[in-house]
């Protein structure tokens, strides 16, 4: 009969070899590649931090120079004090400044009292001695306070960014120069910055509006909603000054960026590079490591397959042999001549099979004996190797019967499950006591139990042993009765024992054998049990005489029993006897 493999997960030999070789071949590659990637990433990030930071600082310097060039040119316009009229030279100087500084859209000269004395513009009408009072303008007050004032960025017509720059002279009499500067022209500075292939720079003013970008259309649209991610990127850079950080640009792509401030205007120059380009060398190293890992895994698989094929044949023979032996074919022998540990293992299997055959035969004999003998008696018979003690013979025995009082009425009204539960607990208690005293339990019949003492194995003082066993039976069942009565079941226990000669031995058919006793003493013990009241242990005269004074007994009146003549003198264990 074929034997199925035992259930449960197990690891195949191929898997074990593969894992071992994978650890030996691939793990060093993983460690080497991982360390290379980590140190490469760290070095690349440091290099990118240096490149991006230097580009941002360079752009900031160029834009700062752009603003300072305008400031310096404006400073030349406020060197001389004002007279009552505007001279032609001052007007020509103003027009010359517009030619030299294309970003300046218009120029306004104001005297020390804050009145407009000259206004020239690229797109408007020029004015001389306009007389407008600008003393309360922010540009005038800022320039008076700080000599040079850089105003906030404004978007004319909602698109082009402009900025007001005001410069005051060394003396109040020379007045101030106020210029409107078109910032669109700093696009050239920003668009010239290139980091890698796709890196770029942009400028944000103090509130975070985009005022310079390689794509000038983004600046001209003045879309503050679109610049929200750039403001978030600037906030991350401000939290870690002087260090490049990872963030998101306006397209939602992850970039690495660095920032440099333009202190005079409160602007920020940010240079960014997409992460996929920034760490392209690291990605290439990771790809190389991945290819090596795949090659190592393939090599490990091939080696594992080759090694498993070298040992799988002997192992299958061992597996088949173990399955056959496990199925009970103890005469099976494993033939293996590999000359190594596997052959030695096969020899151990063969030795084990022989020992199992002997053990199995002994176990079967003990199992047969335990059907009607106490376990220790069955072991004794097995160890002696003599089963002749089970053959039919005439011997003096003590027969003990016990059954439950009130069981018939209880079984008639109780549920079947309750009846079975009560009987199970009752049988367990009786069997424990019988085994403890080395007696032989021959049968269960309903609630009745028959036990033999002094057969098949003789014992000293069988009557005393039987009385002690009966007392322990009563004590064990009495503990159960308390719980039964709590459940409303009124049950008791009666015990009868008789001593005398009986025919004992194995009785039955070839398919089933029981060890039992036949004779007058069996019938007498059964009648005494039936006559006993709850908790009463009755003895016949022979058993009482054998017990003698060792156990207090009470002599009762002679009783007549069906099928037994003459009347039998009955003894009961005294109420004060222990148990």
Protein backbone atom coordinates (compact mmCIF):
# COMPACT_ATOMS: atom_id res chain seq x y z
CA UNK A 1 0.00 0.00 0.00
CA UNK A 2 1.42 3.40 -0.97
CA UNK A 3 2.23 5.77 1.87
CA UNK A 4 1.52 9.46 1.52
CA UNK A 5 4.12 11.99 2.60
CA UNK A 6 3.41 13.53 5.98
CA UNK A 7 1.48 16.77 5.94
CA UNK A 8 3.16 20.04 6.77
CA UNK A 9 5.49 22.44 5.05
CA UNK A 10 9.11 21.47 4.47
CA UNK A 11 12.04 22.94 2.58
CA UNK A 12 13.34 21.07 -0.45
CA UNK A 13 17.00 20.18 -0.82
CA UNK A 14 17.23 22.38 -3.91
CA UNK A 15 15.94 25.35 -1.91
CA UNK A 16 18.44 24.76 0.87
CA UNK A 17 21.37 24.51 -1.54
CA UNK A 18 20.13 27.52 -3.45
CA UNK A 19 19.83 29.64 -0.30
CA UNK A 20 23.28 28.57 0.89
CA UNK A 21 24.89 29.31 -2.47
CA UNK A 22 22.89 32.50 -2.82
CA UNK A 23 24.25 33.68 0.52
CA UNK A 24 27.80 32.69 -0.50
CA UNK A 25 27.70 34.18 -4.02
CA UNK A 26 25.12 36.95 -4.02
CA UNK A 27 25.33 38.31 -0.49
CA UNK A 28 28.89 39.66 -0.94
CA UNK A 29 27.73 41.30 -4.16
CA UNK A 30 24.81 42.87 -2.35
CA UNK A 31 27.05 44.16 0.43
CA UNK A 32 29.65 45.49 -1.98
CA UNK A 33 27.08 47.01 -4.32
CA UNK A 34 25.05 48.47 -1.46
CA UNK A 35 28.07 50.08 0.15
CA UNK A 36 29.20 51.42 -3.23
CA UNK A 37 25.74 52.85 -3.87
CA UNK A 38 25.57 54.41 -0.42
CA UNK A 39 28.98 56.04 -0.52
CA UNK A 40 28.43 57.00 -4.15
CA UNK A 41 25.11 58.61 -3.23
CA UNK A 42 26.70 60.50 -0.37
CA UNK A 43 29.59 61.72 -2.54
CA UNK A 44 27.28 62.63 -5.42
CA UNK A 45 25.01 64.57 -3.10
CA UNK A 46 27.97 66.49 -1.68
CA UNK A 47 29.19 67.27 -5.20
CA UNK A 48 25.71 68.39 -6.29
CA UNK A 49 25.40 70.53 -3.18
CA UNK A 50 28.64 72.29 -4.11
CA UNK A 51 27.69 72.74 -7.80
CA UNK A 52 24.15 73.98 -7.19
CA UNK A 53 25.22 76.28 -4.37
CA UNK A 54 27.98 77.83 -6.46
CA UNK A 55 25.63 78.36 -9.44
CA UNK A 56 23.02 79.96 -7.19
CA UNK A 57 25.62 82.27 -5.62
CA UNK A 58 26.99 83.18 -9.06
CA UNK A 59 23.53 84.10 -10.32
CA UNK A 60 22.83 86.08 -7.15
CA UNK A 61 26.06 88.03 -7.62
CA UNK A 62 25.18 88.81 -11.26
CA UNK A 63 21.71 90.03 -10.35
CA UNK A 64 23.13 92.01 -7.44
CA UNK A 65 25.60 93.60 -9.85
CA UNK A 66 22.69 94.40 -12.19
CA UNK A 67 20.83 96.22 -9.43
CA UNK A 68 23.91 97.95 -8.08
CA UNK A 69 24.86 99.15 -11.58
CA UNK A 70 21.50 100.91 -11.81
CA UNK A 71 21.92 102.28 -8.28
CA UNK A 72 25.39 103.63 -9.10
CA UNK A 73 24.19 105.29 -12.31
CA UNK A 74 21.36 106.89 -10.40
CA UNK A 75 23.91 108.14 -7.90
CA UNK A 76 25.59 110.17 -10.66
CA UNK A 77 22.32 112.02 -11.24
CA UNK A 78 22.26 113.43 -7.70
CA UNK A 79 25.67 115.06 -7.44
CA UNK A 80 24.79 118.77 -7.91
CA UNK A 81 22.29 120.92 -5.99
CA UNK A 82 19.20 122.22 -7.73
CA UNK A 83 18.85 125.77 -9.05
CA UNK A 84 15.63 127.56 -9.76
CA UNK A 85 15.47 126.06 -13.24
CA UNK A 86 16.44 122.76 -14.80
CA UNK A 87 19.51 123.19 -16.92
CA UNK A 88 19.86 121.49 -20.29
CA UNK A 89 22.83 119.45 -19.09
CA UNK A 90 20.80 117.69 -16.41
CA UNK A 91 18.13 116.77 -18.98
CA UNK A 92 20.76 115.40 -21.39
CA UNK A 93 22.32 113.35 -18.57
CA UNK A 94 18.91 111.82 -17.85
CA UNK A 95 18.36 110.89 -21.51
CA UNK A 96 21.88 109.47 -21.70
CA UNK A 97 21.12 107.26 -18.65
CA UNK A 98 18.06 105.82 -20.43
CA UNK A 99 20.26 104.93 -23.38
CA UNK A 100 22.96 103.35 -21.19
CA UNK A 101 20.51 101.39 -18.98
CA UNK A 102 17.87 99.72 -21.15
CA UNK A 103 16.08 98.18 -18.10
CA UNK A 104 15.23 101.72 -16.80
CA UNK A 105 11.74 102.50 -18.06
CA UNK A 106 11.52 106.00 -16.64
CA UNK A 107 13.53 108.41 -14.47
CA UNK A 108 12.22 111.00 -12.06
CA UNK A 109 14.46 113.61 -10.39
CA UNK A 110 13.11 115.16 -7.17
CA UNK A 111 14.63 118.05 -5.25
CA UNK A 112 15.32 118.13 -1.51
CA UNK A 113 11.74 119.31 -0.79
CA UNK A 114 10.27 116.27 -2.58
CA UNK A 115 9.01 118.18 -5.66
CA UNK A 116 9.38 116.71 -9.11
CA UNK A 117 11.91 118.70 -11.17
CA UNK A 118 12.49 116.37 -14.16
CA UNK A 119 10.75 113.31 -15.58
CA UNK A 120 11.91 111.34 -18.64
CA UNK A 121 10.37 108.14 -19.94
CA UNK A 122 10.65 105.66 -22.78
CA UNK A 123 6.91 105.38 -23.22
CA UNK A 124 5.48 108.60 -21.73
CA UNK A 125 5.87 112.36 -22.17
CA UNK A 126 8.86 114.03 -20.61
CA UNK A 127 8.23 116.79 -18.04
CA UNK A 128 10.35 119.63 -16.73
CA UNK A 129 9.48 121.23 -13.39
CA UNK A 130 6.26 119.23 -13.05
CA UNK A 131 6.07 120.31 -9.42
CA UNK A 132 4.27 117.21 -8.14
CA UNK A 133 4.88 116.63 -4.44
CA UNK A 134 6.50 113.20 -3.79
CA UNK A 135 7.74 113.87 -0.27
CA UNK A 136 5.36 111.27 1.20
CA UNK A 137 6.13 108.56 -1.40
CA UNK A 138 7.66 105.33 -0.09
CA UNK A 139 10.55 105.66 -2.54
CA UNK A 140 11.43 109.15 -1.31
CA UNK A 141 11.16 108.29 2.39
CA UNK A 142 13.12 105.04 1.89
CA UNK A 143 15.92 106.73 -0.03
CA UNK A 144 16.17 109.55 2.56
CA UNK A 145 16.40 106.94 5.35
CA UNK A 146 18.83 104.51 3.70
CA UNK A 147 20.42 106.43 0.82
CA UNK A 148 19.33 103.68 -1.59
CA UNK A 149 15.90 102.06 -1.67
CA UNK A 150 14.77 98.99 -3.63
CA UNK A 151 11.01 98.85 -3.83
CA UNK A 152 8.73 95.82 -4.11
CA UNK A 153 8.15 94.12 -7.44
CA UNK A 154 4.95 95.10 -9.24
CA UNK A 155 3.46 93.67 -12.38
CA UNK A 156 2.35 96.32 -14.84
CA UNK A 157 -0.71 95.36 -16.81
CA UNK A 158 -0.72 92.14 -14.76
CA UNK A 159 2.30 90.71 -16.56
CA UNK A 160 5.69 92.45 -16.81
CA UNK A 161 7.59 92.77 -13.49
CA UNK A 162 8.81 96.24 -12.53
CA UNK A 163 10.73 97.58 -9.58
CA UNK A 164 11.32 101.09 -8.24
CA UNK A 165 14.88 102.05 -7.25
CA UNK A 166 15.47 105.35 -5.47
CA UNK A 167 18.85 106.90 -4.62
CA UNK A 168 19.40 109.99 -2.46
CA UNK A 169 22.37 112.35 -2.78
CA UNK A 170 24.95 113.06 -0.11
CA UNK A 171 23.17 116.33 0.72
CA UNK A 172 19.49 117.05 0.89
CA UNK A 173 19.92 119.91 -1.54
CA UNK A 174 20.87 117.59 -4.39
CA UNK A 175 17.57 115.68 -4.12
CA UNK A 176 16.80 112.15 -5.25
CA UNK A 177 16.70 110.05 -8.40
CA UNK A 178 13.82 107.56 -8.77
CA UNK A 179 13.88 104.95 -11.58
CA UNK A 180 11.25 102.46 -12.72
CA UNK A 181 13.18 99.33 -13.78
CA UNK A 182 11.82 96.62 -16.07
CA UNK A 183 13.00 93.30 -14.53
CA UNK A 184 12.23 91.33 -17.65
CA UNK A 185 15.77 92.00 -18.74
CA UNK A 186 17.34 89.89 -15.93
CA UNK A 187 15.96 86.90 -17.88
CA UNK A 188 19.29 86.85 -19.73
CA UNK A 189 21.16 86.20 -16.49
CA UNK A 190 18.82 83.38 -15.43
CA UNK A 191 18.50 81.73 -18.83
CA UNK A 192 22.28 81.54 -19.12
CA UNK A 193 22.50 79.27 -16.06
CA UNK A 194 22.64 75.57 -16.97
CA UNK A 195 23.30 72.73 -14.57
CA UNK A 196 23.60 69.40 -16.33
CA UNK A 197 21.21 68.95 -19.25
CA UNK A 198 17.91 70.04 -17.72
CA UNK A 199 18.85 72.05 -14.62
CA UNK A 200 17.70 75.67 -14.45
CA UNK A 201 17.46 78.69 -12.15
CA UNK A 202 14.67 81.10 -11.18
CA UNK A 203 14.21 84.11 -8.90
CA UNK A 204 11.47 84.74 -6.33
CA UNK A 205 10.83 88.11 -4.71
CA UNK A 206 10.22 88.55 -0.99
CA UNK A 207 6.50 87.49 -1.10
CA UNK A 208 7.42 84.50 -3.28
CA UNK A 209 6.31 85.70 -6.71
CA UNK A 210 8.23 84.51 -9.76
CA UNK A 211 10.16 87.44 -11.25
CA UNK A 212 12.75 85.60 -13.38
CA UNK A 213 12.66 82.20 -15.08
CA UNK A 214 14.18 80.68 -18.25
CA UNK A 215 10.61 80.34 -19.52
CA UNK A 216 9.74 84.04 -19.47
CA UNK A 217 6.09 83.31 -20.22
CA UNK A 218 5.75 81.98 -16.65
CA UNK A 219 6.90 85.36 -15.34
CA UNK A 220 4.70 87.37 -17.67
CA UNK A 221 1.61 85.38 -16.64
CA UNK A 222 2.18 86.39 -12.98
CA UNK A 223 0.27 83.29 -11.88
CA UNK A 224 0.75 83.13 -8.09
CA UNK A 225 -1.16 79.83 -7.86
CA UNK A 226 1.40 78.15 -10.13
CA UNK A 227 4.30 79.35 -7.97
CA UNK A 228 3.03 77.75 -4.73
CA UNK A 229 5.31 74.66 -5.10
CA UNK A 230 8.29 76.98 -5.69
CA UNK A 231 7.51 78.83 -2.47
CA UNK A 232 7.41 75.50 -0.65
CA UNK A 233 10.78 74.63 -2.14
CA UNK A 234 12.18 77.97 -0.93
CA UNK A 235 10.80 77.35 2.58
CA UNK A 236 12.62 74.00 2.69
CA UNK A 237 15.85 75.67 1.59
CA UNK A 238 15.49 78.44 4.18
CA UNK A 239 15.14 75.78 6.89
CA UNK A 240 18.53 74.33 5.90
CA UNK A 241 20.66 77.30 4.77
CA UNK A 242 23.72 76.59 2.67
CA UNK A 243 22.59 73.03 1.91
CA UNK A 244 20.93 71.49 -1.14
CA UNK A 245 17.58 69.79 -0.41
CA UNK A 246 15.09 67.57 -2.19
CA UNK A 247 11.68 69.00 -3.05
CA UNK A 248 9.01 69.40 -5.72
CA UNK A 249 9.01 71.92 -8.54
CA UNK A 250 5.96 73.50 -10.13
CA UNK A 251 5.44 70.40 -12.35
CA UNK A 252 5.38 68.09 -9.34
CA UNK A 253 8.74 66.52 -10.19
CA UNK A 254 11.30 65.79 -7.49
CA UNK A 255 14.33 68.05 -7.80
CA UNK A 256 17.48 68.84 -5.89
CA UNK A 257 17.86 72.56 -5.30
CA UNK A 258 20.14 75.14 -3.67
CA UNK A 259 19.44 78.82 -2.90
CA UNK A 260 21.38 82.08 -2.61
CA UNK A 261 19.82 85.36 -1.35
CA UNK A 262 19.98 88.79 -2.97
CA UNK A 263 20.07 90.77 0.23
CA UNK A 264 19.60 94.28 -1.18
CA UNK A 265 16.26 93.43 -2.80
CA UNK A 266 15.17 90.57 -0.53
CA UNK A 267 15.03 88.16 -3.47
CA UNK A 268 16.03 84.48 -3.65
CA UNK A 269 17.88 82.78 -6.50
CA UNK A 270 17.13 79.04 -6.65
CA UNK A 271 18.97 76.58 -8.87
CA UNK A 272 17.37 73.16 -9.33
CA UNK A 273 18.22 69.87 -11.04
CA UNK A 274 15.83 66.91 -11.57
CA UNK A 275 16.66 63.99 -9.28
CA UNK A 276 16.72 61.43 -12.10
CA UNK A 277 19.51 63.40 -13.74
CA UNK A 278 21.24 64.35 -10.48
CA UNK A 279 21.64 60.73 -9.41
CA UNK A 280 22.00 59.16 -12.84
CA UNK A 281 25.49 57.76 -11.99
CA UNK A 282 24.06 56.13 -8.86
CA UNK A 283 21.19 54.63 -10.87
CA UNK A 284 23.68 53.25 -13.37
CA UNK A 285 25.66 51.67 -10.51
CA UNK A 286 22.47 50.13 -9.16
CA UNK A 287 21.66 48.69 -12.57
CA UNK A 288 25.12 47.14 -12.75
CA UNK A 289 24.68 45.68 -9.30
CA UNK A 290 21.27 44.30 -10.30
CA UNK A 291 22.78 42.56 -13.34
CA UNK A 292 25.48 41.04 -11.13
CA UNK A 293 22.83 39.88 -8.67
CA UNK A 294 20.82 38.21 -11.41
CA UNK A 295 23.97 36.52 -12.73
CA UNK A 296 24.88 35.38 -9.22
CA UNK A 297 21.39 34.01 -8.65
CA UNK A 298 21.54 32.06 -11.91
CA UNK A 299 24.95 30.67 -10.96
CA UNK A 300 23.64 29.70 -7.52
CA UNK A 301 20.64 27.96 -9.11
CA UNK A 302 22.84 25.97 -11.50
CA UNK A 303 25.19 24.89 -8.71
CA UNK A 304 22.25 23.96 -6.49
CA UNK A 305 20.74 21.85 -9.28
CA UNK A 306 24.04 20.06 -9.91
CA UNK A 307 24.60 19.31 -6.22
CA UNK A 308 21.05 18.12 -5.60
CA UNK A 309 21.27 15.73 -8.53
CA UNK A 310 24.36 14.20 -6.89
CA UNK A 311 22.51 13.36 -3.70
CA UNK A 312 18.85 13.16 -4.65
CA UNK A 313 19.02 9.48 -5.69
CA UNK A 314 20.31 8.15 -2.33
CA UNK A 315 17.96 10.48 -0.46
CA UNK A 316 14.98 9.17 -2.42
CA UNK A 317 16.00 5.61 -1.53
CA UNK A 318 16.19 6.65 2.11
CA UNK A 319 12.84 8.41 1.86
CA UNK A 320 11.19 5.39 0.25
CA UNK A 321 12.71 3.08 2.85
CA UNK A 322 11.56 5.32 5.70
CA UNK A 323 8.05 5.40 4.22
CA UNK A 324 7.93 1.60 3.96
CA UNK A 325 9.22 1.11 7.50
CA UNK A 326 6.78 3.75 8.75
CA UNK A 327 3.96 1.84 7.03
CA UNK A 328 4.86 -1.28 9.01
CA UNK A 329 7.10 -3.16 6.55
CA UNK A 330 9.74 -3.81 9.19
CA UNK A 331 11.39 -6.52 7.07
CA UNK A 332 12.33 -3.94 4.41
CA UNK A 333 16.05 -3.11 4.09
CA UNK A 334 17.63 -0.11 2.33
CA UNK A 335 20.43 -1.08 -0.06
CA UNK A 336 22.80 1.88 -0.45
CA UNK A 337 26.52 1.77 -1.37
CA UNK A 338 27.64 5.39 -1.61
CA UNK A 339 30.52 4.93 0.85
CA UNK A 340 29.66 8.10 2.76
CA UNK A 341 27.40 9.35 5.55
CA UNK A 342 24.29 8.46 3.52
CA UNK A 343 25.29 4.79 3.47
CA UNK A 344 25.87 4.94 7.22
CA UNK A 345 22.42 6.49 7.62
CA UNK A 346 20.89 3.64 5.59
CA UNK A 347 22.52 1.11 7.92
CA UNK A 348 21.04 2.93 10.90
CA UNK A 349 17.63 2.80 9.23
CA UNK A 350 17.98 -0.97 8.74
CA UNK A 351 18.96 -1.45 12.39
CA UNK A 352 16.03 0.68 13.44
CA UNK A 353 13.65 -1.41 11.31
CA UNK A 354 14.77 -4.59 13.10
CA UNK A 355 14.31 -2.99 16.50
CA UNK A 356 10.91 -1.64 15.49
CA UNK A 357 9.81 -5.14 14.43
CA UNK A 358 10.63 -6.49 17.88
CA UNK A 359 9.06 -3.49 19.60
CA UNK A 360 5.92 -3.71 17.46
CA UNK A 361 5.45 -7.38 18.23
CA UNK A 362 5.85 -6.70 21.95
CA UNK A 363 3.47 -3.73 21.77
CA UNK A 364 0.79 -5.85 20.11
CA UNK A 365 1.09 -8.49 22.82
CA UNK A 366 0.81 -5.88 25.55
CA UNK A 367 -2.20 -4.30 23.81
CA UNK A 368 -3.95 -7.68 23.75
CA UNK A 369 -3.18 -8.24 27.42
CA UNK A 370 -4.32 -4.78 28.46
CA UNK A 371 -7.80 -5.56 27.22
CA UNK A 372 -8.43 -7.53 30.41
CA UNK A 373 -5.36 -7.01 32.61
CA UNK A 374 -4.13 -4.06 34.59
CA UNK A 375 -1.29 -2.30 32.73
CA UNK A 376 1.32 -3.37 35.27
CA UNK A 377 0.05 -6.96 35.09
CA UNK A 378 0.17 -6.86 31.30
CA UNK A 379 3.75 -5.53 31.45
CA UNK A 380 4.67 -8.31 33.88
CA UNK A 381 3.27 -11.00 31.62
CA UNK A 382 5.08 -9.48 28.64
CA UNK A 383 8.42 -9.18 30.43
CA UNK A 384 8.21 -12.76 31.67
CA UNK A 385 7.41 -13.86 28.15
CA UNK A 386 5.04 -16.46 29.58
CA UNK A 387 1.42 -16.17 28.50
CA UNK A 388 0.59 -19.56 29.97
CA UNK A 389 -0.75 -17.73 33.04
CA UNK A 390 -3.72 -16.79 30.86
CA UNK A 391 -4.61 -20.38 30.11
CA UNK A 392 -7.65 -21.94 31.81
CA UNK A 393 -7.04 -23.25 35.33
CA UNK A 394 -8.61 -23.61 38.73
CA UNK A 395 -7.43 -21.03 41.29
CA UNK A 396 -8.67 -19.29 44.40
CA UNK A 397 -9.66 -15.72 43.57
CA UNK A 398 -11.45 -12.78 45.11
CA UNK A 399 -14.27 -11.58 42.86
CA UNK A 400 -15.44 -7.97 43.31
CA UNK A 401 -18.67 -6.61 41.81
CA UNK A 402 -19.89 -3.01 42.01
CA UNK A 403 -22.78 -1.14 40.42
CA UNK A 404 -24.71 2.07 40.81
CA UNK A 405 -27.86 2.32 42.92
CA UNK A 406 -30.76 4.07 41.20
CA UNK A 407 -29.11 3.90 37.78
CA UNK A 408 -32.06 2.29 35.98
CA UNK A 409 -34.47 5.08 36.98
CA UNK A 410 -31.81 7.71 36.20
CA UNK A 411 -31.15 6.27 32.72
CA UNK A 412 -34.89 6.21 31.95
CA UNK A 413 -35.40 9.93 32.58
CA UNK A 414 -32.01 11.50 31.75
CA UNK A 415 -30.80 12.61 28.31
CA UNK A 416 -28.57 10.09 26.48
CA UNK A 417 -25.62 12.52 26.59
CA UNK A 418 -25.97 12.85 30.37
CA UNK A 419 -26.09 9.08 30.84
CA UNK A 420 -22.97 8.56 28.74
CA UNK A 421 -21.14 11.36 30.60
CA UNK A 422 -21.99 9.88 34.02
CA UNK A 423 -20.91 6.37 32.96
CA UNK A 424 -17.66 7.69 31.51
CA UNK A 425 -16.68 9.45 34.74
CA UNK A 426 -17.74 6.38 36.77
CA UNK A 427 -15.70 3.95 34.64
CA UNK A 428 -12.63 6.22 34.76
CA UNK A 429 -12.73 6.35 38.57
CA UNK A 430 -13.13 2.56 38.89
CA UNK A 431 -10.38 1.80 36.36
CA UNK A 432 -7.87 4.06 38.14
CA UNK A 433 -8.47 2.24 41.41
CA UNK A 434 -8.26 -1.24 39.80
CA UNK A 435 -4.96 -0.37 38.11
CA UNK A 436 -3.56 1.07 41.34
CA UNK A 437 -4.21 -2.22 43.18
CA UNK A 438 -2.90 -4.48 40.41
CA UNK A 439 -6.24 -6.20 39.91
CA UNK A 440 -7.79 -7.46 36.67
CA UNK A 441 -10.87 -5.71 35.30
CA UNK A 442 -12.72 -8.33 33.30
CA UNK A 443 -15.84 -6.54 32.08
CA UNK A 444 -18.14 -3.53 32.12
CA UNK A 445 -21.85 -4.36 31.88
CA UNK A 446 -24.06 -1.30 31.97
CA UNK A 447 -23.30 0.21 35.36
CA UNK A 448 -21.86 -3.09 36.69
CA UNK A 449 -18.15 -3.85 36.94
CA UNK A 450 -16.46 -7.22 37.63
CA UNK A 451 -12.87 -7.33 39.00
CA UNK A 452 -10.60 -10.29 39.83
CA UNK A 453 -7.86 -10.29 42.46
CA UNK A 454 -5.17 -13.03 42.50
CA UNK A 455 -5.65 -13.95 38.83
CA UNK A 456 -4.01 -14.34 36.45
CA UNK A 457 -1.00 -13.23 38.52
CA UNK A 458 -0.96 -14.36 42.16
CA UNK A 459 -0.54 -11.78 44.92
CA UNK A 460 -0.13 -11.97 48.69
CA UNK A 461 -3.22 -11.40 50.90
CA UNK A 462 -5.71 -11.16 48.03
CA UNK A 463 -8.65 -10.64 50.40
CA UNK A 464 -7.03 -7.65 52.13
CA UNK A 465 -6.10 -6.20 48.73
CA UNK A 466 -9.68 -6.65 47.50
CA UNK A 467 -11.14 -4.94 50.58
CA UNK A 468 -8.70 -2.04 50.25
CA UNK A 469 -9.61 -1.75 46.55
CA UNK A 470 -13.34 -1.79 47.37
CA UNK A 471 -12.84 0.95 49.95
CA UNK A 472 -10.97 3.11 47.40
CA UNK A 473 -13.71 2.45 44.82
CA UNK A 474 -16.30 3.75 47.25
CA UNK A 475 -14.22 6.84 48.07
CA UNK A 476 -13.57 7.60 44.39
CA UNK A 477 -17.20 7.24 43.33
CA UNK A 478 -18.40 9.16 46.40
CA UNK A 479 -16.58 12.27 45.13
CA UNK A 480 -18.47 11.92 41.83
CA UNK A 481 -21.79 11.47 43.63
CA UNK A 482 -21.54 14.91 45.20
CA UNK A 483 -21.42 16.59 41.78
CA UNK A 484 -24.16 14.27 40.46
CA UNK A 485 -26.46 15.20 43.32
CA UNK A 486 -25.84 18.92 42.64
CA UNK A 487 -27.18 18.21 39.14
CA UNK A 488 -30.23 16.45 40.61
CA UNK A 489 -29.11 12.84 39.99
CA UNK A 490 -29.67 10.54 43.00
CA UNK A 491 -27.16 7.73 42.50
CA UNK A 492 -25.37 5.45 44.95
CA UNK A 493 -22.81 2.63 44.89
CA UNK A 494 -23.03 -0.93 46.14
CA UNK A 495 -20.06 -3.33 46.32
CA UNK A 496 -19.95 -7.08 46.96
CA UNK A 497 -16.96 -9.39 47.10
CA UNK A 498 -16.54 -13.12 47.59
CA UNK A 499 -13.52 -15.39 47.85
CA UNK A 500 -13.25 -18.94 46.64
CA UNK A 501 -12.06 -21.28 43.88
CA UNK A 502 -13.02 -20.45 40.27
CA UNK A 503 -12.08 -21.46 36.77
CA UNK A 504 -10.16 -18.56 35.18
CA UNK A 505 -8.71 -18.15 31.70
CA UNK A 506 -9.17 -16.76 28.22
CA UNK A 507 -12.66 -17.38 26.87
CA UNK A 508 -14.11 -16.38 23.52
CA UNK A 509 -13.79 -16.88 19.78
CA UNK A 510 -10.67 -16.66 17.65
CA UNK A 511 -11.51 -13.09 16.69
CA UNK A 512 -12.08 -11.94 20.26
CA UNK A 513 -10.85 -13.25 23.62
CA UNK A 514 -11.66 -12.13 27.16
CA UNK A 515 -10.09 -13.11 30.44
CA UNK A 516 -12.77 -13.98 33.03
CA UNK A 517 -13.75 -16.30 35.88
CA UNK A 518 -16.54 -18.90 36.11
CA UNK A 519 -17.90 -20.54 39.23
CA UNK A 520 -19.97 -20.27 42.40
CA UNK A 521 -17.83 -17.48 43.83
CA UNK A 522 -18.67 -15.27 40.84
CA UNK A 523 -22.40 -15.69 41.32
CA UNK A 524 -22.10 -15.09 45.08
CA UNK A 525 -20.14 -11.85 44.61
CA UNK A 526 -22.75 -10.67 42.11
CA UNK A 527 -25.60 -11.44 44.55
CA UNK A 528 -23.82 -9.65 47.41
CA UNK A 529 -23.36 -6.57 45.20
CA UNK A 530 -27.05 -6.56 44.27
CA UNK A 531 -27.96 -6.83 47.98
CA UNK A 532 -25.70 -3.97 49.12
CA UNK A 533 -27.26 -0.62 49.84
CA UNK A 534 -25.70 2.74 48.90
CA UNK A 535 -22.15 2.92 50.28
CA UNK A 536 -22.25 -0.62 51.64
CA UNK A 537 -19.45 -3.17 51.07
CA UNK A 538 -20.60 -6.77 51.68
CA UNK A 539 -18.32 -9.81 52.10
CA UNK A 540 -18.97 -13.54 52.14
CA UNK A 541 -17.73 -15.63 55.13
CA UNK A 542 -14.62 -16.89 53.31
CA UNK A 543 -13.42 -13.35 52.47
CA UNK A 544 -14.33 -12.14 55.97
CA UNK A 545 -12.35 -14.97 57.54
CA UNK A 546 -9.35 -14.19 55.28
CA UNK A 547 -9.45 -10.52 56.30
CA UNK A 548 -9.65 -11.38 59.97
CA UNK A 549 -9.06 -8.53 62.38
CA UNK A 550 -7.13 -6.41 59.88
CA UNK A 551 -10.34 -4.64 58.87
CA UNK A 552 -13.31 -4.03 61.23
CA UNK A 553 -16.32 -6.03 59.99
CA UNK A 554 -19.94 -6.22 61.14
CA UNK A 555 -21.72 -9.56 60.98
CA UNK A 556 -25.20 -9.28 59.46
CA UNK A 557 -28.06 -11.74 59.36
CA UNK A 558 -27.83 -14.65 56.95
CA UNK A 559 -29.49 -13.97 53.64
CA UNK A 560 -31.01 -16.11 50.92
CA UNK A 561 -29.84 -15.54 47.38
CA UNK A 562 -31.40 -16.85 44.20
CA UNK A 563 -29.68 -20.02 42.99
CA UNK A 564 -27.53 -20.33 46.12
CA UNK A 565 -28.27 -22.79 48.93
CA UNK A 566 -28.17 -22.68 51.92
CA UNK A 567 -28.53 -19.17 53.34
CA UNK A 568 -25.27 -17.20 53.36
CA UNK A 569 -23.87 -15.40 56.36
CA UNK A 570 -23.07 -11.80 55.25
CA UNK A 571 -20.45 -9.40 56.64
CA UNK A 572 -20.20 -5.67 56.04
CA UNK A 573 -17.30 -3.31 56.48
CA UNK A 574 -17.79 -1.49 59.76
CA UNK A 575 -19.05 2.12 59.46
CA UNK A 576 -15.97 3.42 61.27
CA UNK A 577 -13.57 1.76 58.83
CA UNK A 578 -11.49 4.31 56.93
CA UNK A 579 -12.81 5.32 53.56
